């Protein structure tokens, strides 16, 4: 059977040979100059992971001379409640009992009769249990729209998630028109939802995948890289910005209503209520009038708060927001600029 790969949380692969056979997991002895140098760390990681998964186990001496003895007589006593470091010392004492060497790190067999070999290997390697290392749909569905909002905000704030590459084929369009790598956004959201360090191998991205479905259900359109999104890319030459130049308070207003988390929550609330997005000024339903990507023209406007009240620290509620089509949004701002 193949060896298992033991790596620390930070991804450093240990110098320790860990083999799985039909009895359990075998940690080879440490000997010579560099062979299985990380024996101690490996054993501690294995015990820690089994504890964390609440899997009962037994440890047996498995060195060559010991193999003559029946398994029951090779069992190393180890407390299952003590500190892992103490347990290691206890094990080493037990494996050297009656021999002249004190600190030798001998080959041990760890059995876990209550779990399948597959689960055992997955737990010991510290990875999600699945032959491809993919997370289950149940785990992916732990991601809520709020996790997605926070992930989008985090990336818009200029942070990065270095273990996820930039997107190749698709972009997630943030409410301010910024384009983000969908897989990166989902990885971050997944991390917040599950508490595990998300990796690109945990899930696939693409049309029809749970990743894309969950992102889109959270109110974020996903488009092909070469696709121009109507009503989005125009913000750089937005007349609002020209208006805003001489009006610092209107700048604050714009910044506020571009808060992506709030804007996407507003969009979501409308979809939950009506089943689609509609402009609250002219009534257009862009997905019906403009085709499948029509929703991209809906923007979220800060409706009721007077500019004078936009002091810092003001808490915006969903009821303060309006969904407007890009045309109406411009007109409303022209009116506000008066
Ligand atoms: Zn409109």
PDB file of N, CA and C and ligand atoms in Angstrom, residues 278-284 298 323-329 331, ligand 1:
ATOM      1  N   UNK A 278     -35.689  44.023  -9.880  1.00  0.00           N
ATOM      2  CA  UNK A 278     -36.512  45.001 -10.609  1.00  0.00           C
ATOM      3  C   UNK A 278     -36.036  46.398 -10.229  1.00  0.00           C
ATOM      4  N   UNK A 279     -36.070  47.326 -11.170  1.00  0.00           N
ATOM      5  CA  UNK A 279     -35.730  48.711 -10.857  1.00  0.00           C
ATOM      6  C   UNK A 279     -36.887  49.320 -10.074  1.00  0.00           C
ATOM      7  N   UNK A 280     -36.569  49.859  -8.901  1.00  0.00           N
ATOM      8  CA  UNK A 280     -37.635  50.385  -8.049  1.00  0.00           C
ATOM      9  C   UNK A 280     -38.088  51.783  -8.484  1.00  0.00           C
ATOM     10  N   UNK A 281     -37.520  52.290  -9.577  1.00  0.00           N
ATOM     11  CA  UNK A 281     -37.962  53.599 -10.061  1.00  0.00           C
ATOM     12  C   UNK A 281     -38.812  53.436 -11.330  1.00  0.00           C
ATOM     13  N   UNK A 282     -38.270  52.747 -12.342  1.00  0.00           N
ATOM     14  CA  UNK A 282     -39.023  52.627 -13.596  1.00  0.00           C
ATOM     15  C   UNK A 282     -39.689  51.254 -13.732  1.00  0.00           C
ATOM     16  N   UNK A 283     -39.373  50.317 -12.857  1.00  0.00           N
ATOM     17  CA  UNK A 283     -40.057  49.031 -12.863  1.00  0.00           C
ATOM     18  C   UNK A 283     -39.519  48.009 -13.836  1.00  0.00           C
ATOM     19  N   UNK A 284     -38.459  48.348 -14.553  1.00  0.00           N
ATOM     20  CA  UNK A 284     -37.929  47.383 -15.527  1.00  0.00           C
ATOM     21  C   UNK A 284     -37.421  46.127 -14.796  1.00  0.00           C
ATOM     22  N   UNK A 298     -28.674  46.343 -12.690  1.00  0.00           N
ATOM     23  CA  UNK A 298     -29.269  46.804 -11.428  1.00  0.00           C
ATOM     24  C   UNK A 298     -28.168  47.246 -10.471  1.00  0.00           C
ATOM     25  N   UNK A 323     -32.953  49.270  -5.248  1.00  0.00           N
ATOM     26  CA  UNK A 323     -32.403  48.715  -6.474  1.00  0.00           C
ATOM     27  C   UNK A 323     -32.847  49.610  -7.631  1.00  0.00           C
ATOM     28  N   UNK A 324     -31.892  50.112  -8.387  1.00  0.00           N
ATOM     29  CA  UNK A 324     -32.216  50.961  -9.539  1.00  0.00           C
ATOM     30  C   UNK A 324     -31.493  50.441 -10.771  1.00  0.00           C
ATOM     31  N   UNK A 325     -32.126  50.599 -11.934  1.00  0.00           N
ATOM     32  CA  UNK A 325     -31.390  50.279 -13.148  1.00  0.00           C
ATOM     33  C   UNK A 325     -30.364  51.390 -13.366  1.00  0.00           C
ATOM     34  N   UNK A 326     -29.380  51.114 -14.170  1.00  0.00           N
ATOM     35  CA  UNK A 326     -28.278  52.065 -14.342  1.00  0.00           C
ATOM     36  C   UNK A 326     -28.797  53.429 -14.824  1.00  0.00           C
ATOM     37  N   UNK A 327     -29.800  53.416 -15.699  1.00  0.00           N
ATOM     38  CA  UNK A 327     -30.348  54.687 -16.203  1.00  0.00           C
ATOM     39  C   UNK A 327     -30.978  55.498 -15.079  1.00  0.00           C
ATOM     40  N   UNK A 328     -31.862  54.828 -14.319  1.00  0.00           N
ATOM     41  CA  UNK A 328     -32.547  55.540 -13.245  1.00  0.00           C
ATOM     42  C   UNK A 328     -31.550  56.016 -12.192  1.00  0.00           C
ATOM     43  N   UNK A 329     -30.539  55.193 -11.952  1.00  0.00           N
ATOM     44  CA  UNK A 329     -29.548  55.558 -10.939  1.00  0.00           C
ATOM     45  C   UNK A 329     -28.852  56.870 -11.313  1.00  0.00           C
ATOM     46  N   UNK A 331     -30.092  59.190 -13.265  1.00  0.00           N
ATOM     47  CA  UNK A 331     -31.065  60.283 -13.188  1.00  0.00           C
ATOM     48  C   UNK A 331     -31.244  60.726 -11.725  1.00  0.00           C
TER      49      UNK A 331
HETATM   50 ZN1  LIG B   1     -35.026  52.222 -13.830  1.00  0.00          ZN
END
